[in-house]
Short mmCIF file of C-alpha atoms in Angstrom, two decimals:
data_model
loop_
_atom_site.label_atom_id
_atom_site.label_comp_id
_atom_site.label_asym_id
_atom_site.label_seq_id
_atom_site.Cartn_x
_atom_site.Cartn_y
_atom_site.Cartn_z
CA GLN A 1 -28.22 -31.33 16.55
CA THR A 2 -25.17 -32.18 14.44
CA HIS A 3 -24.99 -35.70 15.90
CA HIS A 4 -28.72 -36.16 15.28
CA ARG A 5 -28.45 -35.10 11.64
CA LEU A 6 -25.44 -37.31 11.05
CA SER A 7 -27.21 -40.28 12.61
CA ARG A 8 -30.04 -39.76 10.13
CA ALA A 9 -27.58 -39.47 7.28
CA LYS A 10 -26.03 -42.76 8.35
CA SER A 11 -29.18 -44.62 7.33
CA HIS A 12 -28.93 -43.28 3.78
CA THR A 13 -26.04 -43.46 1.34
CA TYR A 14 -23.06 -42.22 3.40
CA GLN A 15 -20.77 -44.20 5.62
CA GLY A 16 -21.57 -43.31 9.22
CA GLU A 17 -18.13 -44.02 10.63
CA ARG A 18 -16.45 -41.46 8.39
CA LEU A 19 -19.19 -38.94 9.12
CA ARG A 20 -18.78 -39.36 12.87
CA GLN A 21 -15.08 -38.64 12.55
CA VAL A 22 -15.74 -35.44 10.66
CA CYS A 23 -18.50 -34.59 13.16
CA LEU A 24 -15.87 -34.07 15.84
CA ILE A 25 -14.56 -31.09 13.89
CA VAL A 26 -18.02 -29.55 13.71
CA HIS A 27 -18.72 -30.20 17.37
CA VAL A 28 -15.43 -28.65 18.57
CA LEU A 29 -16.00 -25.56 16.45
CA CYS A 30 -19.50 -25.06 17.91
CA ASN A 31 -21.28 -25.80 14.63
CA LEU A 32 -20.26 -22.46 13.07
CA ASP A 33 -20.55 -21.72 9.36
CA LEU A 34 -16.83 -22.32 9.07
CA ALA A 35 -17.27 -25.77 10.60
CA ARG A 36 -20.02 -26.61 8.14
CA TRP A 37 -17.77 -25.57 5.29
CA ILE A 38 -14.92 -27.73 6.64
CA LEU A 39 -17.33 -30.65 6.85
CA GLU A 40 -18.38 -30.15 3.23
CA CYS A 41 -14.75 -29.93 2.13
CA ALA A 42 -14.00 -33.21 3.88
CA MET A 43 -16.98 -34.93 2.28
CA ILE A 44 -16.24 -33.72 -1.23
CA VAL A 45 -13.06 -35.77 -1.14
CA ARG A 46 -14.62 -38.86 0.44
CA PHE A 47 -17.94 -39.17 -1.38
CA SER A 48 -19.01 -38.96 -4.98
CA ARG A 49 -22.77 -38.29 -4.75
CA TRP A 50 -23.56 -34.60 -4.37
CA PRO A 51 -26.48 -32.25 -5.01
CA SER A 52 -26.16 -28.85 -6.66
CA PRO A 53 -23.25 -26.59 -5.66
CA SER A 54 -22.93 -24.58 -2.48
CA SER A 55 -21.28 -21.20 -2.06
CA VAL A 56 -19.44 -19.81 0.94
CA HIS A 57 -18.87 -16.05 1.10
CA LEU A 58 -15.69 -14.99 2.83
CA VAL A 59 -14.62 -11.78 4.58
CA GLY A 60 -13.30 -8.95 2.40
CA GLY A 61 -15.58 -9.34 -0.59
CA ALA A 62 -14.20 -12.70 -1.77
CA SER A 63 -16.31 -15.81 -2.22
CA MET A 64 -15.52 -19.51 -2.52
CA SER A 65 -17.75 -21.98 -4.37
CA LEU A 66 -17.75 -25.77 -4.10
CA VAL A 67 -19.04 -27.44 -7.25
CA ASP A 68 -19.74 -31.09 -7.99
CA GLY A 69 -21.31 -32.65 -11.02
CA SER A 70 -23.34 -35.42 -9.40
CA HIS A 71 -26.99 -34.81 -8.62
CA GLY A 72 -27.98 -37.51 -6.15
CA SER A 73 -30.81 -37.26 -3.68
CA SER A 74 -30.55 -34.33 -1.30
CA ARG A 75 -32.28 -36.17 1.55
CA GLY A 76 -29.64 -37.26 4.02
CA SER A 77 -26.90 -35.41 2.17
CA PRO A 78 -24.33 -33.15 3.87
CA HIS A 79 -26.48 -30.17 2.89
CA ASP A 80 -29.05 -31.39 5.44
CA LEU A 81 -26.67 -29.92 8.02
CA ARG A 82 -27.99 -26.52 6.95
CA ARG A 83 -31.57 -27.52 7.91
CA SER A 84 -33.24 -28.41 11.17
CA PRO A 85 -34.14 -32.05 11.99
CA ARG A 86 -37.82 -31.08 11.72
CA ALA A 87 -37.26 -29.77 8.18
CA ILE A 88 -35.49 -33.01 7.26
CA HIS A 89 -38.33 -35.06 8.68
CA ARG A 90 -40.91 -33.10 6.66
CA GLY A 91 -38.86 -33.67 3.54
CA GLU A 92 -38.35 -29.96 2.82
CA PRO A 93 -35.86 -29.24 0.03
CA PRO A 94 -32.37 -28.12 1.04
CA LEU A 95 -31.56 -24.41 1.19
CA LEU A 96 -29.44 -24.73 -1.92
CA ALA A 97 -32.06 -26.45 -4.04
CA ASN A 98 -32.68 -23.32 -6.15
CA ASN A 99 -29.09 -23.22 -7.37
CA PRO A 100 -28.59 -24.05 -11.06
CA PRO A 101 -27.19 -27.48 -11.95
CA ALA A 102 -23.45 -27.71 -11.70
CA PRO A 103 -21.13 -28.87 -14.48
CA GLN A 104 -19.50 -32.28 -14.25
CA ARG A 105 -16.42 -31.12 -12.37
CA ARG A 106 -15.26 -30.09 -8.94
CA TYR A 107 -13.15 -27.03 -8.26
CA ILE A 108 -12.78 -23.98 -6.04
CA ARG A 109 -13.39 -20.50 -7.45
CA HIS A 110 -12.01 -17.33 -5.88
CA HIS A 111 -13.54 -13.94 -6.74
CA VAL A 112 -11.16 -11.14 -5.73
CA GLU A 113 -10.83 -7.59 -7.02
CA MET A 114 -7.60 -7.67 -8.97
CA THR A 115 -6.37 -4.07 -8.91
CA LYS A 116 -6.84 -0.81 -7.01
CA LEU A 117 -4.70 1.21 -9.42
CA CYS A 118 -6.18 4.46 -10.75
CA PRO A 119 -4.93 6.22 -13.89
CA ASP A 120 -4.23 9.52 -12.10
CA ALA A 121 -4.75 11.55 -8.92
CA LYS A 122 -7.85 13.24 -10.31
CA THR A 123 -9.61 9.92 -10.71
CA ALA A 124 -8.61 8.74 -7.26
CA LEU A 125 -9.89 11.91 -5.58
CA SER A 126 -13.15 11.70 -7.51
CA LEU A 127 -13.66 8.12 -6.37
CA SER A 128 -12.95 9.03 -2.74
CA GLY A 129 -16.14 11.05 -2.37
CA LEU A 130 -14.32 13.87 -0.57
CA LYS A 131 -16.59 16.91 -0.08
CA SER A 132 -16.45 20.32 1.55
CA GLY A 133 -16.27 20.27 5.35
CA ASP A 134 -14.70 16.81 5.56
CA THR A 135 -11.69 15.84 7.66
CA ILE A 136 -8.60 14.44 5.96
CA ALA A 137 -5.48 12.89 7.45
CA VAL A 138 -2.21 13.43 5.63
CA GLY A 139 0.86 11.28 6.19
CA GLY A 140 4.47 12.40 6.22
CA PHE A 141 6.62 14.67 8.33
CA GLY A 142 7.80 17.89 6.74
CA LEU A 143 9.05 16.87 3.31
CA GLY A 144 9.42 13.13 3.94
CA GLY A 145 6.63 10.74 3.06
CA THR A 146 4.25 13.49 1.94
CA PRO A 147 1.66 12.55 -0.73
CA GLU A 148 2.48 15.63 -2.81
CA THR A 149 0.81 14.39 -6.02
CA LEU A 150 -2.56 13.97 -4.34
CA LEU A 151 -2.18 17.25 -2.43
CA ASN A 152 -1.25 19.18 -5.57
CA GLU A 153 -4.28 17.82 -7.40
CA LEU A 154 -6.55 18.66 -4.48
CA ALA A 155 -5.17 22.20 -4.25
CA SER A 156 -5.44 22.85 -7.99
CA ARG A 157 -9.13 21.93 -8.30
CA GLU A 158 -11.02 25.20 -8.39
CA ASP A 159 -14.37 23.49 -7.95
CA GLY A 160 -13.00 21.04 -5.40
CA PRO A 161 -13.89 20.67 -1.72
CA THR A 162 -13.15 23.53 0.70
CA ASP A 163 -13.41 24.18 4.45
CA LEU A 164 -11.40 21.05 5.12
CA THR A 165 -10.08 19.98 8.50
CA VAL A 166 -6.58 18.59 8.05
CA ALA A 167 -4.82 16.34 10.57
CA SER A 168 -1.08 15.94 10.10
CA LEU A 169 2.01 15.86 12.30
CA THR A 170 3.33 19.03 10.64
CA ALA A 171 2.00 21.87 8.50
CA GLY A 172 4.57 21.31 5.77
CA VAL A 173 6.43 24.13 4.03
CA ASP A 174 5.53 26.92 1.62
CA ASP A 175 4.71 26.00 -2.00
CA PHE A 176 4.87 22.25 -1.40
CA GLY A 177 2.49 19.55 -0.20
CA LEU A 178 0.21 20.90 2.51
CA GLY A 179 1.51 24.40 1.81
CA ARG A 180 -0.34 24.29 -1.52
CA LEU A 181 -3.62 23.59 0.28
CA PHE A 182 -3.20 26.63 2.54
CA GLU A 183 -2.36 28.88 -0.38
CA ALA A 184 -5.46 27.68 -2.24
CA GLY A 185 -7.67 28.47 0.75
CA LYS A 186 -8.93 24.90 1.07
CA VAL A 187 -8.29 24.46 4.81
CA LYS A 188 -10.53 25.70 7.59
CA ARG A 189 -8.84 24.02 10.59
CA MET A 190 -5.42 22.42 11.04
CA ILE A 191 -4.77 19.75 13.69
CA SER A 192 -1.02 19.50 14.09
CA SER A 193 1.89 19.56 16.51
CA TYR A 194 4.68 21.33 14.61
CA VAL A 195 3.92 24.32 12.38
CA GLY A 196 7.16 26.27 12.42
CA GLU A 197 8.34 25.81 8.81
CA ASN A 198 5.46 27.47 6.96
CA LYS A 199 5.47 31.28 6.93
CA ASN A 200 2.23 31.52 4.96
CA PHE A 201 0.57 29.28 7.54
CA GLU A 202 1.72 31.63 10.31
CA HIS A 203 0.36 34.66 8.49
CA MET A 204 -3.02 33.02 7.89
CA PHE A 205 -3.33 32.00 11.55
CA PHE A 206 -2.58 35.38 13.08
CA THR A 207 -4.81 37.22 10.59
CA GLY A 208 -7.85 35.06 11.34
CA GLN A 209 -7.92 33.06 8.11
CA LEU A 210 -7.20 29.70 9.70
CA GLU A 211 -8.07 27.73 12.83
CA VAL A 212 -5.18 25.84 14.44
CA GLU A 213 -5.53 23.10 17.04
CA LEU A 214 -2.12 22.31 18.51
CA VAL A 215 -1.94 18.74 19.83
CA PRO A 216 1.04 16.78 21.22
CA GLN A 217 2.58 14.73 18.45
CA GLY A 218 2.20 11.39 20.19
CA THR A 219 -1.42 12.22 20.96
CA ILE A 220 -2.22 12.76 17.28
CA ALA A 221 -0.71 9.38 16.39
CA ALA A 222 -2.54 7.69 19.26
CA ARG A 223 -5.88 9.26 18.27
CA LEU A 224 -5.43 7.99 14.70
CA ARG A 225 -4.54 4.50 15.90
CA ALA A 226 -7.52 4.52 18.26
CA ALA A 227 -9.83 5.19 15.32
CA GLY A 228 -8.24 2.32 13.41
CA ASN A 229 -8.75 0.01 16.39
CA GLY A 230 -12.39 0.99 16.83
CA MET A 231 -11.79 2.84 20.11
CA PRO A 232 -13.87 6.00 20.73
CA ALA A 233 -11.23 7.73 22.85
CA ILE A 234 -7.92 7.36 24.69
CA PHE A 235 -6.46 8.65 27.95
CA THR A 236 -3.00 10.22 28.01
CA PRO A 237 -1.00 12.09 30.67
CA ALA A 238 0.32 14.52 28.03
CA GLY A 239 -1.03 18.00 28.77
CA ALA A 240 -2.67 17.12 32.08
CA GLY A 241 -2.67 19.98 34.58
CA THR A 242 -1.76 22.58 31.94
CA LEU A 243 -3.57 25.14 29.81
CA TYR A 244 -3.97 22.37 27.23
CA SER A 245 -6.38 20.43 29.45
CA GLU A 246 -7.86 23.44 31.25
CA GLY A 247 -8.79 25.23 28.00
CA GLY A 248 -8.19 28.76 26.77
CA ILE A 249 -5.58 28.19 24.05
CA PRO A 250 -6.38 30.40 21.00
CA LEU A 251 -7.69 28.38 18.08
CA LYS A 252 -8.54 31.34 15.88
CA TYR A 253 -7.82 35.08 15.95
CA ASN A 254 -9.85 38.00 14.68
CA SER A 255 -8.33 40.30 12.09
CA ASP A 256 -7.55 42.82 14.85
CA GLY A 257 -5.53 40.24 16.81
CA SER A 258 -8.11 39.40 19.46
CA VAL A 259 -9.01 35.78 20.19
CA ALA A 260 -12.06 34.63 18.23
CA ILE A 261 -12.16 30.96 19.31
CA ALA A 262 -10.41 29.41 22.33
CA SER A 263 -9.99 25.74 23.12
CA PRO A 264 -12.57 24.26 25.51
CA PRO A 265 -11.59 22.38 28.68
CA ARG A 266 -10.77 18.72 28.13
CA GLN A 267 -12.21 15.96 30.26
CA THR A 268 -9.72 14.46 32.72
CA GLN A 269 -9.76 11.40 34.94
CA MET A 270 -7.58 9.98 37.69
CA PHE A 271 -5.95 6.56 37.30
CA ASP A 272 -3.78 5.22 40.13
CA GLY A 273 -3.47 8.69 41.54
CA LYS A 274 -2.35 10.27 38.26
CA GLU A 275 -4.35 12.67 36.09
CA TYR A 276 -5.02 11.76 32.46
CA VAL A 277 -6.60 13.71 29.61
CA MET A 278 -9.31 12.10 27.50
CA GLU A 279 -8.72 12.54 23.77
CA PRO A 280 -11.35 11.48 21.18
CA ALA A 281 -10.36 9.17 18.35
CA LEU A 282 -9.49 10.95 15.11
CA ARG A 283 -11.52 9.41 12.29
CA PRO A 284 -10.98 11.23 8.96
CA GLU A 285 -13.29 10.75 6.00
CA VAL A 286 -10.29 10.44 3.66
CA SER A 287 -6.62 9.67 4.34
CA LEU A 288 -3.81 10.53 1.95
CA VAL A 289 -0.61 8.49 2.33
CA LYS A 290 2.68 8.09 0.50
CA ALA A 291 4.61 4.82 0.09
CA PHE A 292 7.89 3.85 -1.47
CA LYS A 293 6.56 0.70 -3.14
CA ALA A 294 3.11 -0.80 -3.71
CA ASP A 295 1.53 -3.62 -5.63
CA THR A 296 -1.68 -3.40 -7.60
CA ARG A 297 -3.70 -4.75 -4.68
CA GLY A 298 -2.64 -1.91 -2.41
CA ASN A 299 -0.01 -3.58 -0.23
CA LEU A 300 2.43 -0.83 0.78
CA VAL A 301 6.09 -0.66 1.70
CA PHE A 302 7.37 2.52 3.38
CA ARG A 303 10.94 3.71 3.60
CA GLY A 304 12.67 5.55 6.43
CA THR A 305 10.71 7.91 8.65
CA SER A 306 7.72 7.91 6.32
CA GLN A 307 6.64 4.77 8.17
CA ASN A 308 5.99 6.84 11.31
CA ALA A 309 2.78 8.64 10.35
CA ASN A 310 1.51 7.10 7.11
CA PRO A 311 0.35 3.75 8.56
CA ASP A 312 -1.54 5.54 11.36
CA CYS A 313 -3.34 7.75 8.85
CA ALA A 314 -4.19 4.74 6.69
CA VAL A 315 -5.76 2.58 9.39
CA ALA A 316 -7.87 5.52 10.64
CA GLY A 317 -9.34 6.73 7.34
CA LYS A 318 -12.75 5.66 6.08
CA VAL A 319 -11.36 5.95 2.53
CA VAL A 320 -7.61 5.71 1.89
CA LEU A 321 -5.81 7.07 -1.18
CA ALA A 322 -2.18 6.00 -1.56
CA GLU A 323 0.51 7.11 -3.95
CA ALA A 324 3.71 5.17 -4.46
CA GLU A 325 7.02 5.79 -6.19
CA ILE A 326 7.17 2.22 -7.49
CA ILE A 327 4.16 0.03 -8.37
CA VAL A 328 4.58 -3.66 -9.15
CA GLU A 329 2.21 -6.49 -9.94
CA ALA A 330 0.45 -8.37 -7.17
CA GLY A 331 2.70 -11.06 -5.69
CA GLU A 332 6.00 -9.35 -6.50
CA ILE A 333 6.40 -7.97 -2.95
CA ASP A 334 7.55 -10.44 -0.32
CA PRO A 335 4.81 -10.65 2.34
CA ASP A 336 7.44 -10.12 5.04
CA GLU A 337 8.27 -6.73 3.48
CA VAL A 338 4.70 -5.38 3.56
CA HIS A 339 4.25 -2.61 6.14
CA LEU A 340 0.57 -1.94 5.44
CA SER A 341 -1.88 -4.53 4.14
CA GLY A 342 -3.83 -3.71 1.01
CA VAL A 343 -7.13 -4.18 2.86
CA TYR A 344 -6.72 -0.62 4.20
CA VAL A 345 -6.13 0.96 0.78
CA ASP A 346 -9.05 1.86 -1.50
CA HIS A 347 -7.35 3.61 -4.43
CA LEU A 348 -3.74 3.73 -5.60
CA ILE A 349 -1.75 5.97 -7.94
#
């Protein structure tokens, strides 16, 4: 079809030899939208007669517009590549005929959101849409890399969301970070691997105020990464053949010390003669992460061990809130230094 359209265009105002050369690009790229755009870019340099402007919308919310000031005949023009040969034969107007006339100039316009910076944690949490019963993932390990500003704001909101399910490698410590959430009674269930540094957490668990799902640390990280990669589940040998896979681990106690909720059996499968446990991907509604440095477009740089859990939480979350110790203007961070691309981050403080 591309060769046919170009052969028709040859009989009009454009030089067929140059068009046939550019046609090879379109043909190799299977006549995709990208190929059409490349063809238009090539022609805008070679030819001077153009109809009204065309617009190409790119991934990530950006758009690119090609504008030319000439308004020659559209029949046989490069825009005929967007129509079928039958439409060309009938003389139907090009798809872009309804666009307004372009000014007498050619240029490329980029439309990109310039900043993700919020004035404070309260604004960021309000924009996240977090509600009661949601699941959140929190980066950090113990005291390192913990988004304490966001957690403190979430814990201090009396009318804020409750009955949250929190996924984090650790349960934090008393009176800091995640510990503030437990004290405020915001958490219904905790998914974690190490909970030994929070005495209040221990008291709440054994008195029936909190559900606790103990998961191997590598499994939590893998479940978060699986969600970020679009995978519904993973298989891991960790816990296979134990009470973890067979079920029966207490998740919640009654006030008298009896077991109120026990873990169900997990699905297992054999691969090459070895048993593996199936673990579902962990997809939180909101992720809270902490970075050392960020720019206004959300590109993050982590420092030390905070890089272990924060990137996994960020790629998994439907909405990601990040806080950083240092915030610079876009372009001031070397691309080679970026640990997490700004495309994952929705709001920044």
